[in-house]
PDB file of C-alpha atoms in Angstrom:
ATOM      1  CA  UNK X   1    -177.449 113.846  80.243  1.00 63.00           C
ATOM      2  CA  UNK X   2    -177.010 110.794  78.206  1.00 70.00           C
ATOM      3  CA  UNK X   3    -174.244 109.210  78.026  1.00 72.00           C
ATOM      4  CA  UNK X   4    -172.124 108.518  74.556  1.00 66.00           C
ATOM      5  CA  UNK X   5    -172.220 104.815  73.295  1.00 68.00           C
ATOM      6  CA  UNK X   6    -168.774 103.743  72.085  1.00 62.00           C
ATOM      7  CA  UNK X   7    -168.368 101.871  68.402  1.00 64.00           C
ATOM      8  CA  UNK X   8    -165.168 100.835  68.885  1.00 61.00           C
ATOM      9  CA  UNK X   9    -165.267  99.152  72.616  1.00 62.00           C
ATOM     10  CA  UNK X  10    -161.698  99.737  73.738  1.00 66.00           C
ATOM     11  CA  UNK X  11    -158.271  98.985  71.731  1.00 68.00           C
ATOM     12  CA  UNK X  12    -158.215  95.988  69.243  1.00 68.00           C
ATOM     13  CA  UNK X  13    -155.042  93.914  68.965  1.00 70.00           C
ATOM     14  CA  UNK X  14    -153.284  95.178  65.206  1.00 70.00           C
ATOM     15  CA  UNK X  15    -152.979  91.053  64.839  1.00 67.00           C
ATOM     16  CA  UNK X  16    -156.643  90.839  64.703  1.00 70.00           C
ATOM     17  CA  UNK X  17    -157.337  93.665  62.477  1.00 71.00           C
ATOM     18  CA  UNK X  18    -154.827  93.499  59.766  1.00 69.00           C
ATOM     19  CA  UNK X  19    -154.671  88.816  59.434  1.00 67.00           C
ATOM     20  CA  UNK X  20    -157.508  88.591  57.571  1.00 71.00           C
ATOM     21  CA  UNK X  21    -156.469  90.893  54.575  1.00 71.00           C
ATOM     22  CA  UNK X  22    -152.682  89.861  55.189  1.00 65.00           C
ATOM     23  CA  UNK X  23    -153.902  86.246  54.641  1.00 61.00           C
ATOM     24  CA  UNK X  24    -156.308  87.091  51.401  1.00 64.00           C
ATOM     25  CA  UNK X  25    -153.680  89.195  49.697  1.00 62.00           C
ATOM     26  CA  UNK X  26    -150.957  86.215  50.648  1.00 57.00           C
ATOM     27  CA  UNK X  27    -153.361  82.981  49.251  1.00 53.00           C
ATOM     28  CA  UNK X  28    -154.631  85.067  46.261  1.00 52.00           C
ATOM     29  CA  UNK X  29    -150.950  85.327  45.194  1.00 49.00           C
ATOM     30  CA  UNK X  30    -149.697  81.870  46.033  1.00 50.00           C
ATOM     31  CA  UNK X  31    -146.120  83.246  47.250  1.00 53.00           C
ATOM     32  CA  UNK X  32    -145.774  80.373  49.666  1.00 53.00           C
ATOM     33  CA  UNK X  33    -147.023  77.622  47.437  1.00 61.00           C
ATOM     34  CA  UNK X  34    -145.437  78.668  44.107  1.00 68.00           C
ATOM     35  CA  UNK X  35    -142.077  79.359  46.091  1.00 72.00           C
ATOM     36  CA  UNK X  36    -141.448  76.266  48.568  1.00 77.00           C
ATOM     37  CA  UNK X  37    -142.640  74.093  44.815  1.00 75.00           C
ATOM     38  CA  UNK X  38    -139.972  75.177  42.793  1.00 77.00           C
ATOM     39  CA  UNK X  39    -137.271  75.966  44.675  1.00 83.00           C
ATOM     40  CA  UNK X  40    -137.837  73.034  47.586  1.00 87.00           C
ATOM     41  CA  UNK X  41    -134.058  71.138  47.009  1.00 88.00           C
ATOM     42  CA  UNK X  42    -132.812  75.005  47.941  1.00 89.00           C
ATOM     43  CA  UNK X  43    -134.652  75.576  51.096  1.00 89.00           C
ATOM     44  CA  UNK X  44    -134.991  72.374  52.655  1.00 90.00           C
ATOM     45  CA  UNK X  45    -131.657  71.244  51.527  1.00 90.00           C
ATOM     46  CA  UNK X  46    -130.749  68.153  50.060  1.00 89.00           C
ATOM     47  CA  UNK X  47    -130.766  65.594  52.634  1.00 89.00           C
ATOM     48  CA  UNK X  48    -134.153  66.719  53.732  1.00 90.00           C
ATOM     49  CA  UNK X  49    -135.704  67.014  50.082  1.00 89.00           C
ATOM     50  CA  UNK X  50    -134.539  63.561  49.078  1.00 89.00           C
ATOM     51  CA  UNK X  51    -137.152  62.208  51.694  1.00 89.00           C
ATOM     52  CA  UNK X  52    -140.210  65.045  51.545  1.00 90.00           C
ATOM     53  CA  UNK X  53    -141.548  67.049  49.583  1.00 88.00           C
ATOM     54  CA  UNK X  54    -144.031  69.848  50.175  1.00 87.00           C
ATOM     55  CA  UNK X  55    -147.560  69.164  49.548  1.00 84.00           C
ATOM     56  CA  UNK X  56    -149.762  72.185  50.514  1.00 82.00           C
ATOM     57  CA  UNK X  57    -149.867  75.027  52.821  1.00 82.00           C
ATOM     58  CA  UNK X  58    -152.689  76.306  54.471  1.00 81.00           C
ATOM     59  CA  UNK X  59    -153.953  79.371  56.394  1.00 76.00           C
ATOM     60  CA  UNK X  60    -155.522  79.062  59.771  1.00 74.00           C
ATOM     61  CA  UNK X  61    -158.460  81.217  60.716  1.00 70.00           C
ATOM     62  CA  UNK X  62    -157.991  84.550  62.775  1.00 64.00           C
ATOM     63  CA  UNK X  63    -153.818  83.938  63.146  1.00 62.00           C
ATOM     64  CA  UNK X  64    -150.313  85.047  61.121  1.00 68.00           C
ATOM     65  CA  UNK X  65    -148.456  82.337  59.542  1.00 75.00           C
ATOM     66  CA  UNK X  66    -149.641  79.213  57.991  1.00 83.00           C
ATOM     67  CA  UNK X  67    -149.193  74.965  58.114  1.00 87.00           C
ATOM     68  CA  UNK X  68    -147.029  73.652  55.650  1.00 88.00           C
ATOM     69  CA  UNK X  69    -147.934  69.852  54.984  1.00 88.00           C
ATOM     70  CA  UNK X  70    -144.491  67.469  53.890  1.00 90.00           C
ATOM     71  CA  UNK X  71    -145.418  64.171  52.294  1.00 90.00           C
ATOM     72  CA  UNK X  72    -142.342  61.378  53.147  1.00 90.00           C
ATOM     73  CA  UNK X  73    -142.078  57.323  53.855  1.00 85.00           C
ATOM     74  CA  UNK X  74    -143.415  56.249  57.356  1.00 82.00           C
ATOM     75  CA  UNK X  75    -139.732  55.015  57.490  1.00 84.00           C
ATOM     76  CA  UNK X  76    -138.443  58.362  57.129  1.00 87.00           C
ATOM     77  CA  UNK X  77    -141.072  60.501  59.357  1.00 90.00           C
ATOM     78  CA  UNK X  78    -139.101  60.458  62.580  1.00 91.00           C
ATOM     79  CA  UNK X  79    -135.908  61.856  61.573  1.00 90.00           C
ATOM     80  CA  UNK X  80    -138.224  64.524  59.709  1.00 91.00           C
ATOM     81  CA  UNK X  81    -140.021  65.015  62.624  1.00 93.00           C
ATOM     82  CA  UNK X  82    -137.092  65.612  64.689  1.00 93.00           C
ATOM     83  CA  UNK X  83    -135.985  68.624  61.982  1.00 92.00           C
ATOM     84  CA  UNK X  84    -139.018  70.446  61.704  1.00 93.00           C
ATOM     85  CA  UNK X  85    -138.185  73.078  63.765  1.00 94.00           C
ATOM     86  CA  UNK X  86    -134.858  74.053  62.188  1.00 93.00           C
ATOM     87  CA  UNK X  87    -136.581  73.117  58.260  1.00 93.00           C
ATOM     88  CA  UNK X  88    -139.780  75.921  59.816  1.00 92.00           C
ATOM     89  CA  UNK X  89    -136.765  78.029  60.173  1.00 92.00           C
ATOM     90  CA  UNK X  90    -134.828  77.634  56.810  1.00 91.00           C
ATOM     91  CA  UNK X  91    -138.764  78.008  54.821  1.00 88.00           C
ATOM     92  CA  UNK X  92    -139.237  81.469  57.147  1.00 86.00           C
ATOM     93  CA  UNK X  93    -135.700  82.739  56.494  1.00 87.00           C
ATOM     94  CA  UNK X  94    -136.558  82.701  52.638  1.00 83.00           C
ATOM     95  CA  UNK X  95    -139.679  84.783  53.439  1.00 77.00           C
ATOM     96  CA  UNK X  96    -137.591  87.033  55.628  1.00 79.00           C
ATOM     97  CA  UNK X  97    -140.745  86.963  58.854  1.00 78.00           C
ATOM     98  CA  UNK X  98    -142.782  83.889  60.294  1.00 82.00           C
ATOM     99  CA  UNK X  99    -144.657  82.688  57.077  1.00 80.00           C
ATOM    100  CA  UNK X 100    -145.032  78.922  58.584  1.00 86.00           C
ATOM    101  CA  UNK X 101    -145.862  78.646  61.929  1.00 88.00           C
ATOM    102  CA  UNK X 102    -146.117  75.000  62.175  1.00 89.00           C
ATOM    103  CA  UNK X 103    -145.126  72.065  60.317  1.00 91.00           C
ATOM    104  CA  UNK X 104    -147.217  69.089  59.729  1.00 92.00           C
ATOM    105  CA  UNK X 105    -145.953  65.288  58.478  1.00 92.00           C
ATOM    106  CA  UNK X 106    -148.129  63.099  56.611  1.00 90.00           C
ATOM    107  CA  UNK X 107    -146.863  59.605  55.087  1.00 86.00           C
ATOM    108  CA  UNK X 108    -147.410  57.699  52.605  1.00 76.00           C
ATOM    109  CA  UNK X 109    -145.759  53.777  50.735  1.00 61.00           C
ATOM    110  CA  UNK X 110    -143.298  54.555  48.231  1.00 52.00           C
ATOM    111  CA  UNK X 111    -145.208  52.164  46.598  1.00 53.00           C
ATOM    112  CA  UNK X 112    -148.718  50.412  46.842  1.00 50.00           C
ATOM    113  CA  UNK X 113    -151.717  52.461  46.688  1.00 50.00           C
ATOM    114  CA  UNK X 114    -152.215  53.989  43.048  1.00 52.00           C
ATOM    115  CA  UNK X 115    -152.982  57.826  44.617  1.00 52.00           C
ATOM    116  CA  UNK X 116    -150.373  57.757  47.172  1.00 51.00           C
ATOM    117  CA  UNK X 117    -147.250  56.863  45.794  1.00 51.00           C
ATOM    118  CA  UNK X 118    -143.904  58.805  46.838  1.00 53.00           C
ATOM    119  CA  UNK X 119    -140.925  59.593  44.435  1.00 54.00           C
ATOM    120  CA  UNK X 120    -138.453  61.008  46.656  1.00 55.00           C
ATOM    121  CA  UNK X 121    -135.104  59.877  45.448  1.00 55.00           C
ATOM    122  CA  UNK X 122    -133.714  60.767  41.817  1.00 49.00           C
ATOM    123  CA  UNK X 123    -134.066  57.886  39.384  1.00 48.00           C
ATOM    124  CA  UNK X 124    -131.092  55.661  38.936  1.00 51.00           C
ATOM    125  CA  UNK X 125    -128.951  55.839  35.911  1.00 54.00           C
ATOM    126  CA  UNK X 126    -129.615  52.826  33.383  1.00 56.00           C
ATOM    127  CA  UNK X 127    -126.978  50.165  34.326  1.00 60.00           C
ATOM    128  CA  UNK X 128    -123.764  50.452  31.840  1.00 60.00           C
ATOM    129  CA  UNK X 129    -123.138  47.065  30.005  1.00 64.00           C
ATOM    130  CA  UNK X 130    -119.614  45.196  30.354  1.00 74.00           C
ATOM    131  CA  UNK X 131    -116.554  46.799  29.297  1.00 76.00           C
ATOM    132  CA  UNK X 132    -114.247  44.978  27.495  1.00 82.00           C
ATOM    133  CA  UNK X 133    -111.064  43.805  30.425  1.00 83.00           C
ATOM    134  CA  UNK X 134    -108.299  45.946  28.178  1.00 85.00           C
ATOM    135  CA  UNK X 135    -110.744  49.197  28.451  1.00 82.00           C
ATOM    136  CA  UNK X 136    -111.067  48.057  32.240  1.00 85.00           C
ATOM    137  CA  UNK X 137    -106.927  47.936  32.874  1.00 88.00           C
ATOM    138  CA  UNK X 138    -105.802  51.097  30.719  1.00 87.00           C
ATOM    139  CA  UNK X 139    -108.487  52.685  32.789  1.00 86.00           C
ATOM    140  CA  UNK X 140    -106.636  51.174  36.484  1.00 89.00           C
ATOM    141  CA  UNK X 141    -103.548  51.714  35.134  1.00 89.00           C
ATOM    142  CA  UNK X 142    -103.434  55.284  34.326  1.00 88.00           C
ATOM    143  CA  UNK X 143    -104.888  56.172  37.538  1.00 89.00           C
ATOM    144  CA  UNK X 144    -102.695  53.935  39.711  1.00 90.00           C
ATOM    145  CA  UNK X 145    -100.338  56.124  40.225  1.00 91.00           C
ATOM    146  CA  UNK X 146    -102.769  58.547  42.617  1.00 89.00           C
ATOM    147  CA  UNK X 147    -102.757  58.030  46.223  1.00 89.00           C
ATOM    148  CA  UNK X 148    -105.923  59.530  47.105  1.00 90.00           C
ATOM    149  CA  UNK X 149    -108.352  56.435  47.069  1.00 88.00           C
ATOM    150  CA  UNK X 150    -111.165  58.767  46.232  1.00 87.00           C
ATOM    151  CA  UNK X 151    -109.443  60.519  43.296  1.00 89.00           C
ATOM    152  CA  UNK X 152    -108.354  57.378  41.708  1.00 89.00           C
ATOM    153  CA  UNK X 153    -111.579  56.313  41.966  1.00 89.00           C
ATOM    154  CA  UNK X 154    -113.199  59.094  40.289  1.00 88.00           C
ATOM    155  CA  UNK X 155    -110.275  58.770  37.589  1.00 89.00           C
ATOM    156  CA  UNK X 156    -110.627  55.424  36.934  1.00 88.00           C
ATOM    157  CA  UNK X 157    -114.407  55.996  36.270  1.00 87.00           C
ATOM    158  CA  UNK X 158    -113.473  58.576  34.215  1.00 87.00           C
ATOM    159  CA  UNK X 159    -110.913  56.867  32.314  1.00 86.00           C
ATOM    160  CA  UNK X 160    -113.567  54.149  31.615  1.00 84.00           C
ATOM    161  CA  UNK X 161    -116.007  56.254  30.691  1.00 83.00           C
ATOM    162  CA  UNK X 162    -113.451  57.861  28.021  1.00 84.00           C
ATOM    163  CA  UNK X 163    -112.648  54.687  26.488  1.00 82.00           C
ATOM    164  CA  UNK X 164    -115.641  53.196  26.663  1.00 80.00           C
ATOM    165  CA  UNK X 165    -117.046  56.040  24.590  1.00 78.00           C
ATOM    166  CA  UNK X 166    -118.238  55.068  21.178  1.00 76.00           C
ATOM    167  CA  UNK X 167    -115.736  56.820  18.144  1.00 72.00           C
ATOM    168  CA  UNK X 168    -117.832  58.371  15.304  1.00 65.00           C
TER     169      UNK X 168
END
């Protein structure tokens, strides 16, 4: 009697079966791309998206979740470095299950090389000209009476902004 020659050659791991669709059906959509792009300063917070952004994400052969790349200064690598676990877990608790599995650092100058240049930090307001000294003491003087040094701070810009303010 001959014996029956098995097709299937024991149980396959569900992993191996089911990652390569799982991976097609997640790159042809670009949900990780299109999500950790434009809404970056929300995941990563802001301390971490002032110094990197997200450059690419990529999908490793035969495993689940993928490499997300951050670009940042060489000056600002190691702190990155030393939050990637906890920024892996803020990108995976948007997805709601392990999208990234590991996160990779590459650096670059802020300035220098044409192709390679970082803009990390928000551009600086253009510089305010002089304000005339009177504009400059009704502005002190009706915050002076605030104890909070922050407040009167923030008033006193405020008050100088105010007056300073061109009447049409």
């Amino acid at each position: 009697m001959a014996q029956r020659k098995s097709t299937t050659r024991g149980f396959k791991r569900t992993a191996s079966v089911l990652s390569d669709p799982i991976r097609r059906a997640g790159e042809s959509r670009g949900f990780a791309v299109s999500r950790l792009l434009t809404h970056w300063a929300e995941i990563a917070g802001p301390e971490i998206a002032s110094i990197a952004r997200p450059v690419n994400v990529t999908y490793g052969r035969g495993g689940f979740g993928a490499t997300l790349t951050l670009l940042t200064t060489g000056a600002q690598a190691p702190m990155l470095e030393m939050q990637k676990e906890a920024l892996r877990a803020k990108v995976n608790a948007v997805y709601g299950y392990n999208a990234i599995s590991r996160v990779r650092i590459t650096q670059t100058a802020a300035t220098g090389f044409a192709e390679g240049q970082a803009l990390f930090e928000s551009q600086k307001p253009a510089s305010q000209p002089e304000l005339a000294p009177e504009i400059l003491a009704s502005a002190t003087q009706a915050a002076s009476p605030i104890e909070n040094d922050d407040l009167r701070q923030a008033l006193e810009q405020l008050g100088r902004n105010v007056l300073s303010k061109p009447k049409h």
